[in-house]
Amino acid sequence: MTFELVLFYLFGAILLGGALAMISVRNPVHAALFLVLCFVAAAALWLLAEAEFLGIVLVLVYVGAVMVLFLFVVMMLDINLAKLREGFTEYLPVGIVVALAMATVLVLVITRYITMDVPERAGPEYANTEALGAILYTEYVYPFEIAAVILLVAIIAAISLTMRKRPDNKSIDPGKQMAVSREGRVRMVTMASEKKKAPRRGGQGSGADAPGSKDESK
Amino acid sequence: MNFEIPNFLPAVPEMFVLGMACLILVIDAFLPDSRRDVTYGLVQATLVAAAGLTLWLMGPETVLTFSDTFVKDPMADILKIAVYVTSFLVFLYARPYLMERGIHKGEFYVLGLFAVLGMMIMISGHNLLTLYLGLELLSLSSYALVAFWRDNSRATEAAMKYFVLGALASGLLLYGMSMIYGMTGSLDIAVIAAELVAADDSLNIPLVFGLVFLVVAVAFKLGAVPFHMWVPDVYDGAPTAVTLFIATAPKIAAFAFLMRLLVEGMGPMHADWQGMLIILAVLSLAVGNVIAIAQTSIKRMLAYSTIAHIGFLFMGILAGTDSGYASAMFYVIVYAITAAGGFGMIVFLSRKGYEADQIDDFKGLAKRNPWFAFIMLLLLFSMAGVPPTVGFYAKLAVIQAAVGADLVWLAIVAVIFSIIGAFYYLRVVKMMFFDDPQKGAEEPVQPSGALATALSINGLAVLLLGIFPGLLLSLTHYAIIG
């Protein structure tokens, strides 16, 4: 057994163990962390297959960005763990049957039907990233562009679904504040002087103030 | 490295729609709310111009480009034009509905245009990747459209259901595609078909396994029984203007998706997928037609009716003959036009703060406005398959195809369930013409604006296409057989 094969089985075992732990642990935060472990192990497997670019991207994008964001969401939400686990034993038999069927077919495909030679090791001058870039922008340029459009639609959808002007929004617009003029705020009212109908306490009832002018000067 | 610059000409309509969608997005951001009609006008003009471009490029030959990921053939041309026409009608019907509810936003049209682009990509997909990405573009736009009325909790709930089940279906689809890629070693539709022909005839379990995933995923997306649970909830919960959209044009694209994937790609495995489609077709016909009877909401009723129509669509395809594919194509185009009219009528009768989404709302429509009761009658007759409307010819062609493929029992089942289904269509007709209007809704309906005109044309088109079915029949015949 070569050293690489040992590494392969080691990371394969970590990947499988992490996946099993992810679906079986009770705490969603732990589950998310186990998923991170799976991604790292899968990235290591890709590195072994000489797909360095994909391996690094998996760590950078999925572990670094997606899962961290996911962890934030899981920690921010108040998840009722007891409710989350309801029906777990109920669905378990069905889940096991489906998983076994999938595993059987996968094993069948790999062992019996796919006959592939061990791929040859690429030389030291071979650059996985360069090869990927060359094929992505030539042969697969059309699917690549469509993927870009999908991301654009995701942006539009996210903005149109979340951006809103709330009526109770208390934020201030400096532009509007600067543009304020005296005319816009104070209203001068000319009116004949009135006699107090009922005596009021305090010195505010001078009579010259128009009712409401106090409100408007706020 | 050798790389030839691909031939861009066949994809000009796609590029035009994409460019216009981005342009309209920018223009819309600078428009005040009162000038959304500019966005609307631009989107409609884009659809008309795209139809012009497609017509200009139309030709009988099959052209592949972009390293064979894109195909332009007569079927693609005709289906794209059907998508433009249906989307044009949908946007036209949707506008007054959105305006009355204060949700006349530019995003509706822009997302709609991106969905149209997704459908065009699906129709012209010649590679598993392109097909999948086109489907995702369409789905993502549709999810956002369903959730688009943010203050409506039912729409939000419908969007959640739609999104979760749609994502599940996409996962299944990708899984199936990966199995087929693993067995054939290619993503190219034509290469897959050639590999399958070259493979020996013995039962190939992994391929069939991959095929099952493909069929299940497509059944999910189309809403065939037993993967239909989301359809009534989403159609009912979404704003009627959006239901109008997701119930019509995407079905045309889904038909193309089935044709490219199952017929062109997995064609040599016809014997395997025929059985699966038969099960889906029979179940869809049965559940769709029977459960529709119990509905009180007309949106839910039409959703179940859609499920039944999907059963007919599968019947045409599973026959496995060119005339079967042509009949299924005829069926899906007829369905899209008729459903646009049906949902358009709900929009037409709705007013601000009042949704005409219950079957009872149609009571006594003949007394309130005889002309539009007549138009609705034509649309319902077409859905039920009553001659001389075009729905009759659509059903006839599909049943003929099934009989031609020695599936007489399936044809009989389809006829029986159509007759059961005719009950709930005719019940609405009876309510419109023989019942009295509900209390508080006796005032006559005032037809106004482009909506009324378009709805009349739509209803009459269903009748005229039924009297002269030859035009559309010869078009679909040309698209499939050449």
XYZ file of C-alpha atoms in Angstrom:
700
model
C 0.000 0.000 0.000
C 1.478 3.294 -1.067
C 1.453 6.379 1.086
C -1.147 7.998 -1.181
C -3.513 5.095 -0.806
C -3.185 5.348 2.971
C -4.025 9.040 2.740
C -6.966 8.296 0.479
C -8.487 5.809 2.884
C -7.785 8.081 5.829
C -9.586 11.061 4.316
C -12.307 8.806 2.946
C -12.947 7.500 6.446
C -13.018 11.045 7.859
C -15.483 12.073 5.146
C -17.824 9.159 5.821
C -17.573 9.534 9.588
C -18.199 13.270 9.359
C -21.251 12.748 7.145
C -22.687 10.137 9.505
C -22.076 12.363 12.511
C -23.625 15.310 10.693
C -26.974 13.632 10.252
C -26.999 11.982 13.672
C -25.847 14.656 16.153
C -28.546 16.520 18.036
C -27.171 20.000 17.996
C -27.520 21.799 14.640
C -24.354 23.813 15.293
C -22.383 20.597 15.729
C -23.988 19.224 12.559
C -22.848 22.281 10.611
C -19.335 21.884 11.977
C -19.286 18.232 10.944
C -20.318 19.314 7.462
C -17.287 21.603 7.450
C -15.177 18.572 8.330
C -16.702 16.682 5.383
C -15.856 19.514 3.017
C -12.270 19.655 4.198
C -11.865 15.888 3.795
C -13.413 16.040 0.317
C -11.055 18.872 -0.591
C -8.146 16.687 0.510
C -9.423 13.877 -1.734
C -9.550 16.276 -4.654
C -6.003 17.363 -3.963
C -4.980 13.699 -4.093
C -6.688 13.437 -7.500
C -4.573 16.394 -8.665
C -7.546 18.709 -8.923
C -5.924 21.409 -6.809
C -8.098 24.250 -8.005
C -11.360 22.495 -7.127
C -9.969 21.458 -3.748
C -8.926 24.996 -2.844
C -12.187 26.464 -4.105
C -14.120 23.978 -2.020
C -12.313 25.144 1.108
C -12.463 28.829 0.238
C -16.052 29.035 -0.948
C -17.877 26.331 0.949
C -15.961 26.225 4.203
C -14.901 29.856 4.257
C -18.050 31.540 3.059
C -21.119 29.333 2.753
C -20.757 27.336 5.943
C -19.772 30.321 8.079
C -22.864 32.121 6.868
C -24.857 28.992 7.517
C -23.502 28.770 11.057
C -24.516 32.370 11.687
C -28.054 31.583 10.548
C -28.243 28.435 12.669
C -27.000 30.296 15.742
C -29.255 33.306 15.189
C -32.433 31.284 14.731
C -34.161 30.041 17.817
C -34.552 26.415 16.818
C -36.678 24.135 18.916
C -34.523 21.026 19.086
C -37.219 18.738 20.450
C -39.554 19.644 17.602
C -36.760 19.216 15.093
C -36.169 15.638 16.169
C -39.824 14.680 16.096
C -40.554 11.822 13.737
C -36.895 10.858 13.405
C -37.518 7.228 14.364
C -40.652 7.245 12.250
C -38.779 8.106 9.067
C -35.655 6.135 9.936
C -36.692 2.787 8.344
C -37.640 4.480 5.066
C -34.427 6.462 5.108
C -32.364 3.340 5.684
C -34.069 1.514 2.801
C -33.468 4.424 0.413
C -29.870 4.804 1.559
C -29.216 1.074 1.135
C -30.729 1.069 -2.358
C -28.594 4.030 -3.380
C -25.467 2.491 -1.898
C -26.100 -0.833 -3.640
C -26.491 0.775 -7.025
C -23.455 3.002 -6.515
C -21.352 -0.002 -5.586
C -22.721 -1.892 -8.609
C -21.918 0.972 -10.945
C -18.412 1.404 -9.672
C -17.410 -2.231 -9.308
C -19.164 -3.949 -12.139
C -20.060 -1.551 -14.886
C -17.406 1.110 -14.946
C -14.132 -0.304 -16.091
C -11.603 2.448 -15.952
C -7.858 2.278 -16.057
C -5.934 3.951 -13.317
C -5.384 7.448 -14.695
C -1.849 8.399 -15.443
C -0.146 10.865 -13.229
C 0.243 14.253 -14.851
C 3.715 15.722 -15.067
C 4.974 18.566 -12.917
C 4.370 21.082 -15.724
C 0.637 20.296 -15.753
C -1.516 23.020 -14.237
C -5.017 22.030 -13.265
C -6.189 25.626 -12.906
C -4.941 26.568 -16.345
C -6.602 23.569 -17.985
C -9.868 24.361 -16.244
C -9.726 27.996 -17.314
C -8.944 27.070 -20.895
C -11.915 24.737 -21.180
C -14.282 26.958 -19.202
C -13.894 29.952 -21.481
C -13.890 28.018 -24.749
C -15.809 24.792 -24.887
C -18.114 25.555 -21.976
C -18.512 29.271 -22.503
C -22.264 28.994 -23.128
C -23.111 27.106 -19.894
C -20.673 29.427 -18.101
C -22.566 32.498 -19.279
C -25.901 30.952 -18.263
C -24.512 30.328 -14.788
C -23.608 34.009 -14.645
C -27.194 34.942 -15.573
C -28.500 32.645 -12.832
C -26.361 34.505 -10.288
C -27.715 37.808 -11.603
C -31.279 36.555 -11.167
C -30.418 35.456 -7.632
C -29.228 38.990 -6.867
C -32.355 40.569 -8.332
C -34.575 38.134 -6.452
C -32.776 38.684 -3.145
C -32.964 42.469 -3.456
C -36.573 42.566 -4.560
C -37.607 40.206 -1.760
C -35.755 41.850 1.115
C -35.294 45.534 0.347
C -38.232 47.534 1.518
C -38.964 50.935 2.898
C -40.559 50.373 6.260
C -43.071 52.938 7.478
C -41.495 52.838 10.957
C -38.021 53.380 9.615
C -36.255 55.987 11.764
C -33.153 56.417 9.665
C -32.329 59.964 8.612
C -31.404 61.218 5.191
C -28.581 63.794 5.491
C -29.407 65.159 2.064
C -32.909 66.043 3.174
C -31.630 67.558 6.406
C -29.222 69.804 4.550
C -31.868 70.926 2.083
C -34.164 72.219 4.807
C -35.101 75.873 4.530
C -36.862 78.107 6.971
C -39.941 78.287 4.739
C -40.378 74.550 4.830
C -40.451 74.371 8.597
C -42.008 77.515 10.040
C -45.400 78.714 9.020
C -46.230 82.285 9.865
C -49.873 82.883 10.434
C -51.448 86.294 10.650
C -54.630 86.430 12.598
C -56.554 88.770 14.734
C -55.752 88.623 18.414
C -58.107 86.540 20.473
C -59.328 86.739 23.942
C -58.677 83.787 26.180
C -61.817 81.766 26.627
C -60.743 80.087 29.798
C -57.803 81.001 31.963
C -54.923 78.569 31.553
C -52.175 77.781 33.927
C -48.596 78.723 33.127
C -47.280 81.274 30.700
C -47.886 79.436 27.443
C -51.294 80.826 26.573
C -50.063 84.122 25.134
C -52.754 84.033 22.485
C -50.496 85.154 19.620
C -49.419 81.641 18.763
C -51.509 80.024 16.119
C -52.696 76.598 17.179
C -50.610 73.943 15.542
C -47.637 76.131 14.788
C -45.813 74.484 17.637
C -46.281 71.079 16.088
C -45.004 72.203 12.753
C -41.815 73.653 14.097
C -40.772 70.272 15.432
C -4.721 25.380 -28.239
C -7.172 25.207 -31.094
C -10.472 26.818 -30.561
C -12.806 28.091 -33.203
C -14.971 31.080 -32.422
C -18.483 29.604 -32.280
C -21.211 30.610 -34.671
C -23.231 33.172 -32.743
C -25.998 33.586 -35.295
C -28.336 30.766 -34.144
C -28.275 32.125 -30.594
C -29.065 35.726 -31.519
C -32.597 35.640 -29.984
C -31.151 34.432 -26.649
C -28.463 37.081 -26.662
C -30.989 39.753 -27.570
C -33.354 38.783 -24.756
C -30.468 38.690 -22.251
C -29.179 42.073 -23.364
C -32.622 43.635 -23.219
C -33.334 42.099 -19.797
C -30.164 43.681 -18.389
C -30.934 46.995 -20.084
C -34.514 47.062 -18.795
C -33.229 46.247 -15.319
C -31.055 49.360 -15.378
C -33.717 51.579 -16.942
C -36.307 50.387 -14.433
C -34.094 51.371 -11.496
C -34.276 55.022 -12.603
C -38.031 55.124 -13.189
C -40.451 56.515 -10.611
C -43.237 54.179 -9.539
C -45.746 56.014 -11.706
C -43.815 55.230 -14.899
C -43.667 51.413 -14.656
C -45.550 51.269 -17.938
C -42.263 52.063 -19.648
C -40.807 48.831 -18.262
C -43.901 46.950 -19.324
C -43.751 48.387 -22.836
C -40.060 47.583 -23.189
C -40.563 43.983 -22.063
C -43.419 43.460 -24.507
C -41.379 45.076 -27.290
C -38.494 42.728 -26.449
C -40.777 39.712 -26.808
C -42.083 40.958 -30.148
C -38.578 41.678 -31.426
C -37.320 38.291 -30.211
C -40.167 36.645 -32.111
C -39.098 38.628 -35.176
C -35.489 37.452 -34.785
C -36.550 33.832 -34.346
C -38.761 34.044 -37.429
C -35.913 35.636 -39.394
C -33.499 32.838 -38.434
C -36.031 30.072 -38.951
C -34.920 27.260 -41.175
C -35.515 23.560 -41.703
C -31.937 22.515 -40.898
C -30.550 21.572 -37.490
C -27.684 23.830 -36.449
C -25.376 23.093 -33.526
C -23.105 25.714 -32.040
C -21.146 26.615 -28.887
C -19.311 23.261 -28.956
C -22.613 21.461 -29.555
C -24.199 22.727 -26.351
C -26.797 24.719 -28.297
C -29.161 23.446 -30.956
C -31.474 25.294 -33.295
C -33.959 23.143 -35.170
C -37.544 23.623 -36.375
C -38.917 22.345 -33.052
C -36.884 24.923 -31.138
C -38.034 27.758 -33.411
C -41.720 26.943 -33.138
C -41.658 26.284 -29.396
C -39.793 29.550 -28.793
C -42.402 31.475 -30.740
C -45.117 29.747 -28.697
C -43.282 30.837 -25.523
C -43.091 34.469 -26.734
C -46.779 34.548 -27.611
C -47.872 33.011 -24.305
C -45.598 35.262 -22.251
C -46.834 38.314 -24.153
C -50.429 37.393 -23.289
C -49.482 36.707 -19.672
C -47.772 40.067 -19.150
C -50.720 41.786 -20.790
C -53.207 40.049 -18.479
C -51.045 40.534 -15.401
C -50.606 44.319 -15.672
C -54.039 45.508 -14.456
C -53.986 42.938 -11.643
C -50.638 44.193 -10.384
C -51.619 47.848 -10.727
C -54.812 47.442 -8.737
C -52.947 45.775 -5.882
C -50.114 48.279 -5.751
C -47.488 45.696 -6.682
C -46.848 46.945 -10.185
C -43.083 46.628 -9.873
C -40.473 46.404 -12.576
C -39.045 43.236 -11.042
C -42.117 41.294 -12.123
C -41.405 41.966 -15.781
C -37.619 41.649 -15.511
C -37.824 38.321 -13.662
C -40.453 37.221 -16.173
C -38.096 38.072 -19.010
C -35.279 36.110 -17.354
C -37.680 33.175 -16.993
C -38.410 33.450 -20.725
C -34.659 33.342 -21.342
C -34.435 30.203 -19.188
C -37.202 28.595 -21.247
C -35.415 29.486 -24.487
C -32.205 27.906 -23.169
C -34.111 24.757 -22.188
C -35.755 24.571 -25.600
C -32.373 24.895 -27.325
C -30.379 22.746 -24.905
C -28.232 20.065 -26.468
C -26.141 19.191 -23.443
C -27.120 18.006 -19.983
C -25.410 21.073 -18.508
C -27.276 23.557 -20.691
C -30.582 21.836 -20.064
C -30.027 21.870 -16.315
C -28.887 25.490 -16.199
C -31.833 26.618 -18.322
C -34.208 24.815 -15.982
C -32.564 26.447 -12.947
C -32.785 29.894 -14.509
C -36.494 29.351 -15.113
C -37.098 27.868 -11.658
C -35.204 30.542 -9.754
C -37.120 33.292 -11.532
C -40.393 31.486 -10.830
C -39.669 31.107 -7.092
C -38.948 34.817 -6.850
C -42.099 35.654 -8.800
C -44.283 33.566 -6.500
C -42.814 35.273 -3.421
C -42.969 38.649 -5.127
C -46.077 39.905 -3.280
C -44.274 40.251 0.034
C -47.174 41.409 2.174
C -49.234 38.353 1.264
C -48.458 35.517 3.660
C -50.109 32.887 1.474
C -47.882 33.803 -1.437
C -44.819 33.538 0.812
C -45.918 30.113 2.017
C -46.497 28.968 -1.555
C -43.051 30.225 -2.525
C -41.435 28.265 0.312
C -43.159 25.047 -0.764
C -42.291 25.657 -4.371
C -38.659 26.400 -3.552
C -38.063 23.424 -1.265
C -39.672 20.885 -3.593
C -38.098 22.473 -6.651
C -34.662 22.260 -5.053
C -35.283 18.606 -4.209
C -36.274 17.909 -7.810
C -33.152 19.674 -9.074
C -31.051 17.483 -6.803
C -32.718 14.348 -8.182
C -32.189 15.569 -11.720
C -28.496 16.219 -11.142
C -28.081 12.824 -9.519
C -29.667 11.104 -12.503
C -27.557 13.129 -14.901
C -24.385 12.214 -13.038
C -25.272 8.503 -13.308
C -25.848 8.833 -17.042
C -22.632 10.800 -17.442
C -20.793 8.096 -15.542
C -22.135 5.361 -17.815
C -21.869 7.090 -21.188
C -18.928 9.384 -20.509
C -20.529 12.392 -22.125
C -22.854 15.296 -21.411
C -23.719 15.774 -25.055
C -27.242 14.624 -25.937
C -26.257 13.199 -29.319
C -23.184 11.392 -27.944
C -25.275 9.889 -25.134
C -27.773 8.542 -27.676
C -24.946 7.104 -29.809
C -23.346 5.470 -26.753
C -26.668 3.927 -25.770
C -27.141 2.493 -29.258
C -23.612 1.089 -29.204
C -24.127 -0.475 -25.764
C -25.412 -4.032 -25.677
C -29.107 -4.642 -25.233
C -28.906 -6.356 -21.870
C -30.524 -4.626 -18.921
C -28.162 -1.970 -17.713
C -29.103 -1.315 -14.103
C -27.136 1.903 -13.485
C -28.480 3.490 -16.658
C -32.049 2.596 -15.769
C -31.367 3.913 -12.275
C -30.185 7.221 -13.678
C -33.186 7.275 -15.979
C -35.548 6.833 -13.023
C -34.045 9.911 -11.389
C -34.429 11.925 -14.583
C -38.070 10.922 -14.994
C -38.880 11.583 -11.341
C -37.253 15.010 -11.495
C -39.125 15.967 -14.647
C -42.371 14.649 -13.151
C -41.735 16.843 -10.090
C -41.170 19.908 -12.229
C -44.214 19.232 -14.391
C -46.382 18.269 -11.439
C -47.325 14.747 -12.523
C -48.914 12.416 -9.962
C -47.491 11.176 -7.532
C -45.184 14.212 -7.491
C -47.989 16.749 -7.765
C -48.595 17.765 -4.146
C -47.113 21.233 -4.571
C -49.121 22.204 -7.667
C -52.509 23.133 -6.113
C -50.897 24.902 -3.140
C -48.558 26.964 -5.276
C -51.147 27.815 -7.932
C -53.644 28.775 -5.252
C -51.257 30.690 -3.004
C -49.396 32.655 -5.656
C -50.871 35.966 -6.834
C -53.140 35.179 -9.806
C -50.871 37.145 -12.144
C -47.981 34.848 -11.217
C -50.101 31.684 -11.380
C -50.968 32.790 -14.881
C -47.282 32.859 -15.712
C -46.062 29.636 -14.072
C -49.035 27.611 -15.353
C -48.605 28.428 -19.019
C -45.313 29.114 -20.812
C -43.048 26.922 -18.602
C -45.087 23.868 -19.639
C -43.999 24.472 -23.226
C -40.379 24.587 -22.113
C -40.883 21.459 -20.005
C -42.161 19.659 -23.085
C -38.984 20.627 -24.948
C -36.947 19.503 -21.928
C -38.627 16.075 -22.034
C -38.075 15.813 -25.775
C -34.375 16.678 -25.571
C -33.673 14.539 -22.543
C -35.818 11.443 -23.034
C -36.433 11.290 -26.761
C -33.229 12.682 -28.237
C -30.851 11.643 -25.461
C -32.328 8.503 -23.950
C -34.289 7.547 -27.091
C -32.643 4.107 -27.388
C -34.007 3.308 -23.916
C -37.571 4.032 -24.990
C -38.790 0.667 -23.742
C -37.554 1.515 -20.245
C -39.046 4.979 -19.904
C -42.274 4.138 -21.671
C -43.435 2.072 -18.691
C -42.570 4.839 -16.226
C -44.436 7.443 -18.264
C -47.490 5.160 -18.561
C -47.733 4.961 -14.759
C -47.336 8.729 -14.415
C -49.868 9.395 -17.180
C -52.573 7.107 -15.798
C -52.146 8.398 -12.241
C -52.146 12.025 -13.389
C -55.304 11.536 -15.437
C -57.073 9.804 -12.564
C -56.058 12.055 -9.677
C -56.224 15.285 -11.657
C -59.710 14.729 -13.006
C -61.275 13.177 -9.920
C -59.939 15.541 -7.251
C -60.743 18.606 -9.339
C -64.431 17.809 -8.815
C -64.139 18.435 -5.079
C -62.581 21.893 -5.392
C -64.364 25.116 -4.523
C -61.551 27.434 -5.562
C -61.277 27.850 -9.307
C -57.514 28.308 -9.050
C -57.184 24.925 -7.338
C -59.602 23.410 -9.845
C -57.477 24.655 -12.728
C -54.363 23.361 -10.937
C -55.809 19.848 -10.841
C -56.913 20.298 -14.424
C -53.273 21.090 -15.257
C -52.226 17.821 -13.633
C -54.694 15.952 -15.827
C -53.398 17.762 -18.916
C -49.848 16.717 -18.021
C -51.116 13.129 -18.134
C -52.227 13.697 -21.728
C -48.875 15.277 -22.556
C -47.071 12.169 -21.280
C -49.412 9.965 -23.339
C -48.308 11.633 -26.536
C -44.624 11.328 -25.708
C -44.689 7.756 -24.433
C -46.157 6.543 -27.714
C -42.612 6.870 -29.010
C -43.587 7.758 -32.575
C -43.073 10.986 -34.496
C -46.804 11.521 -34.742
C -46.990 11.007 -30.979
C -44.379 13.708 -30.347
C -46.135 16.037 -32.786
C -49.459 15.441 -31.034
C -47.890 16.106 -27.614
C -46.405 19.339 -28.950
C -49.785 20.346 -30.353
C -51.336 19.515 -27.001
C -48.910 21.569 -24.937
C -49.238 24.664 -27.146
C -53.025 24.416 -27.061
C -52.913 23.920 -23.303
C -50.734 26.997 -22.800
C -53.048 29.221 -24.844
C -56.193 27.896 -23.174
C -54.782 28.080 -19.640
C -53.611 31.654 -20.266
C -57.210 32.524 -21.150
C -58.633 30.635 -18.168
C -56.418 32.294 -15.576
C -56.748 35.585 -17.477
C -60.498 35.397 -16.890
C -59.924 35.193 -13.119
C -57.769 38.310 -13.373
C -60.430 39.982 -15.489
C -63.202 39.389 -12.960
C -61.050 40.350 -9.948
C -61.091 43.864 -8.628
C -59.109 45.703 -6.017
C -59.674 43.901 -2.734
C -61.780 41.228 -4.403
C -60.400 38.021 -5.888
C -62.687 36.092 -8.214
C -60.903 32.878 -7.301
C -63.890 30.883 -6.074
C -66.033 28.883 -8.460
C -69.094 30.604 -6.973
C -67.755 33.946 -8.207
C -68.579 32.789 -11.725
C -72.254 32.269 -10.884
C -74.543 34.173 -13.188
C -71.739 35.626 -15.252
C -73.995 35.437 -18.312
C -76.327 37.966 -16.671
C -73.464 40.289 -15.746
C -71.695 40.123 -19.079
C -72.882 37.628 -21.721
C -69.909 38.113 -24.053
C -67.280 37.179 -21.495
C -69.407 34.314 -20.219
C -69.290 33.042 -23.796
C -65.483 33.469 -23.952
C -65.115 31.556 -20.672
C -67.420 28.880 -22.087
C -65.111 28.474 -25.101
C -62.051 28.183 -22.848
C -63.702 25.624 -20.560
C -64.980 23.617 -23.548
C -61.453 23.596 -24.941
C -60.048 22.302 -21.632
C -62.749 19.633 -21.472
C -62.193 18.677 -25.105
C -65.617 19.543 -26.511
C -65.733 20.073 -30.281
C -65.444 22.390 -32.151
C -62.867 23.973 -29.838
C -59.199 23.212 -30.352
C -58.931 21.175 -27.146
C -60.915 18.453 -28.873
C -58.335 18.063 -31.638
C -55.500 18.107 -29.128
C -57.029 15.238 -27.157
C -57.964 13.400 -30.353
C -54.404 13.587 -31.714
C -52.874 12.322 -28.474
C -55.356 9.450 -28.192
C -54.710 8.524 -31.828
C -50.994 8.419 -31.073
C -51.597 6.119 -28.097
C -53.751 3.819 -30.229
C -51.083 3.888 -32.930
C -48.569 2.611 -30.379
C -50.841 -0.365 -29.542
C -51.858 1.122 -26.212
C -55.596 0.912 -26.758
C -56.292 0.350 -23.054
C -54.455 3.558 -22.207
C -56.539 5.445 -24.763
C -59.714 4.050 -23.179
C -58.551 5.071 -19.701
C -57.813 8.571 -21.008
C -61.270 8.876 -22.562
C -63.011 7.683 -19.402
C -61.173 10.183 -17.218
C -61.775 12.966 -19.739
C -65.487 12.310 -19.440
C -65.238 12.412 -15.647
C -63.260 15.625 -16.009
C -65.868 17.170 -18.291
C -68.184 17.257 -15.267
C -66.348 19.994 -13.411
C -65.796 22.118 -16.501
C -69.458 21.877 -17.442
C -70.482 22.626 -13.848
C -68.811 26.024 -14.143
C -70.595 26.578 -17.463
C -73.904 25.711 -15.814
C -73.204 28.140 -12.973
C -72.399 30.921 -15.407
C -75.508 30.540 -17.529
C -78.231 29.144 -15.286
C -77.491 30.396 -11.774
C -78.140 33.804 -10.309
C -75.202 36.019 -9.398
C -74.072 36.001 -5.782
C -75.332 38.707 -3.478
C -73.235 41.826 -3.711
C -71.797 40.884 -7.076
C -74.768 41.513 -9.334
C -73.464 44.599 -11.094
C -72.558 44.059 -14.752
C -68.890 43.562 -15.575
C -67.510 46.530 -17.453
C -65.029 45.388 -20.054
C -62.211 47.843 -20.360
C -58.799 48.220 -21.885
C -56.387 45.902 -23.579
C -57.177 43.036 -21.198
C -60.752 42.687 -22.455
C -59.681 42.826 -26.096
C -56.876 40.315 -25.645
C -59.113 37.976 -23.667
C -61.713 38.065 -26.435
C -59.061 37.330 -29.052
C -57.703 34.516 -26.881
C -61.141 32.916 -26.531
C -61.942 33.283 -30.199
C -58.520 31.860 -31.124
C -59.416 28.707 -29.217
C -62.562 28.436 -31.324
C -60.927 29.350 -34.647
C -57.997 26.975 -34.130
C -60.603 24.317 -33.423
C -62.487 25.016 -36.644
C -59.250 25.212 -38.633
C -56.816 22.955 -36.728
C -54.771 22.353 -39.873
C -52.505 25.380 -39.399
C -51.169 24.476 -35.976
C -51.169 20.752 -36.796
C -49.011 21.303 -39.855
C -46.661 23.516 -37.828
C -46.111 20.839 -35.180
C -45.804 18.218 -37.912
C -43.128 20.364 -39.580
C -41.341 20.841 -36.257
C -41.063 17.154 -35.431
C -41.067 15.316 -38.735
C -39.714 18.054 -40.995
